[in-house]
Short mmCIF file of C-alpha atoms in Angstrom, two decimals:
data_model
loop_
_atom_site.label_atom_id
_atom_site.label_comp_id
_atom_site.label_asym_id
_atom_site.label_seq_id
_atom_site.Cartn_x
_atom_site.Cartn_y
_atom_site.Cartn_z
CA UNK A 15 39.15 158.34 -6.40
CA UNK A 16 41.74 159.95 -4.33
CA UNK A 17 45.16 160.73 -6.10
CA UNK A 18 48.13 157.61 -4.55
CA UNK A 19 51.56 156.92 -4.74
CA UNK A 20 54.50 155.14 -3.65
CA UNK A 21 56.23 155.86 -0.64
CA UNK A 22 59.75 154.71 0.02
CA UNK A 23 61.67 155.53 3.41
CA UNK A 24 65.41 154.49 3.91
CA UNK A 25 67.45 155.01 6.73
CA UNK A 26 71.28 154.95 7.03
CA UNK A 27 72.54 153.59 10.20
CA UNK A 28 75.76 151.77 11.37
CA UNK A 29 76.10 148.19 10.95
CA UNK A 30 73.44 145.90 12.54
CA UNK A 31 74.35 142.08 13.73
CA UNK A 32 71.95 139.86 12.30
CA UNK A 33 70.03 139.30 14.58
CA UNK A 34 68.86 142.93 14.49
CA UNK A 35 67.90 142.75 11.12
CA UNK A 36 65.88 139.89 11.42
CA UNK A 37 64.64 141.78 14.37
CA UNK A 38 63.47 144.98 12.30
CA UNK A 39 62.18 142.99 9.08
CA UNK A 40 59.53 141.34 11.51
CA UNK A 41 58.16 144.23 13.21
CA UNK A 42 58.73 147.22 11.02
CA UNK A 43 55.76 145.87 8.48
CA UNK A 44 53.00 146.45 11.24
CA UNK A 45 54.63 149.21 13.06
CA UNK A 46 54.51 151.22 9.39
CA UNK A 47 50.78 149.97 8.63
CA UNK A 48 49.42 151.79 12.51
CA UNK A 49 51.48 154.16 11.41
CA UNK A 50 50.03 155.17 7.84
CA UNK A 51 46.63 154.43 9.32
CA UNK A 52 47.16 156.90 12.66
CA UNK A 53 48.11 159.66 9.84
CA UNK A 54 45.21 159.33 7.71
CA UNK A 55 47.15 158.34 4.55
CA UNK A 56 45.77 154.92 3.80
CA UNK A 57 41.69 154.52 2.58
CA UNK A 58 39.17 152.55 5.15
CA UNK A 59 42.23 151.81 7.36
CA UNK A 60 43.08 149.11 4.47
CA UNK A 61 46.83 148.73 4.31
CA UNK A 62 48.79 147.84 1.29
CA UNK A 63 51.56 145.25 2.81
CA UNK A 64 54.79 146.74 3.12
CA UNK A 65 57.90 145.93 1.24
CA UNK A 66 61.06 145.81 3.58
CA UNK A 67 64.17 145.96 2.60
CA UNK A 68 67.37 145.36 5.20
CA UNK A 69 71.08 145.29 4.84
CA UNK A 70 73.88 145.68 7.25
CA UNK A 71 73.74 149.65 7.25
CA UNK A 72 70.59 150.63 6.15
CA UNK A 73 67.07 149.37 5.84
CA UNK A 74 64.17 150.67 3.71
CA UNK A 75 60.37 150.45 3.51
CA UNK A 76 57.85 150.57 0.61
CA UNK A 77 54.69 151.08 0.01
CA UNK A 78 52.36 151.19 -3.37
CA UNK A 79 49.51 152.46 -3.01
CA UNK A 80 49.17 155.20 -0.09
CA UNK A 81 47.67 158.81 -0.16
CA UNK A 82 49.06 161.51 -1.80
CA UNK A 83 47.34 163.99 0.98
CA UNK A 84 45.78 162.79 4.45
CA UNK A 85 42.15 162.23 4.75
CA UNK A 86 40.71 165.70 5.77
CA UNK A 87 39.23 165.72 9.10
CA UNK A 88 36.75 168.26 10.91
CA UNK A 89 36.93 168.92 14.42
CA UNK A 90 35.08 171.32 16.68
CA UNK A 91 36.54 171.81 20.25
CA UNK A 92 35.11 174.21 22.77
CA UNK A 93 37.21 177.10 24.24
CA UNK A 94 37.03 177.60 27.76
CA UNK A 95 33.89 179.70 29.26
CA UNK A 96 33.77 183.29 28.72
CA UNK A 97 34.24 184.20 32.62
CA UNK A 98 37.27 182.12 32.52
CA UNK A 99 38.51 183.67 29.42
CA UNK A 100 38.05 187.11 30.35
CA UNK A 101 38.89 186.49 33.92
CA UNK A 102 41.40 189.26 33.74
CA UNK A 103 39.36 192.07 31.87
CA UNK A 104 41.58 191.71 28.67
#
């Protein structure tokens, strides 16, 4: 089973009206979850919920459970053809 841990991400900012906060505890859950699963850190795309946190000047996100290295991914791309490459002579 592939090594986890927490991760925890705060950010400073100047003082948010409510409104804003309410704003940013709604959407910052999924927008952290497509994250995590666009970066290859959570297993089977499953998504521990995140935790946030929100204040006046600063909010912060957790969550248990996410990869301690990305899923490893192969990829094989084709150059471009050798005439092209070596259009030049080079």
């Amino acid at each position: 089973m592939p090594e986890t841990q927490d991760l925890l991400w705060e950010v400073g900012c100047e003082e948010l009206p409510a409104w804003a906060c309410e704003q940013l505890a709604s959407q910052v859950p999924a927008l952290i979850s497509s994250e995590l699963v666009g970066e290859r850190l959570v297993e089977d795309g499953s998504v521990p919920a995140p935790e946030v946190f929100v204040g006046p000047r600063r909010f912060a996100v957790r969550v248990a459970g996410v990869l301690a290295d990305q899923i490893a991914v192969r990829e094989a791309k084709r150059g471009p053809a050798e005439r092209a490459a070596f259009a030049d002579g080079v």
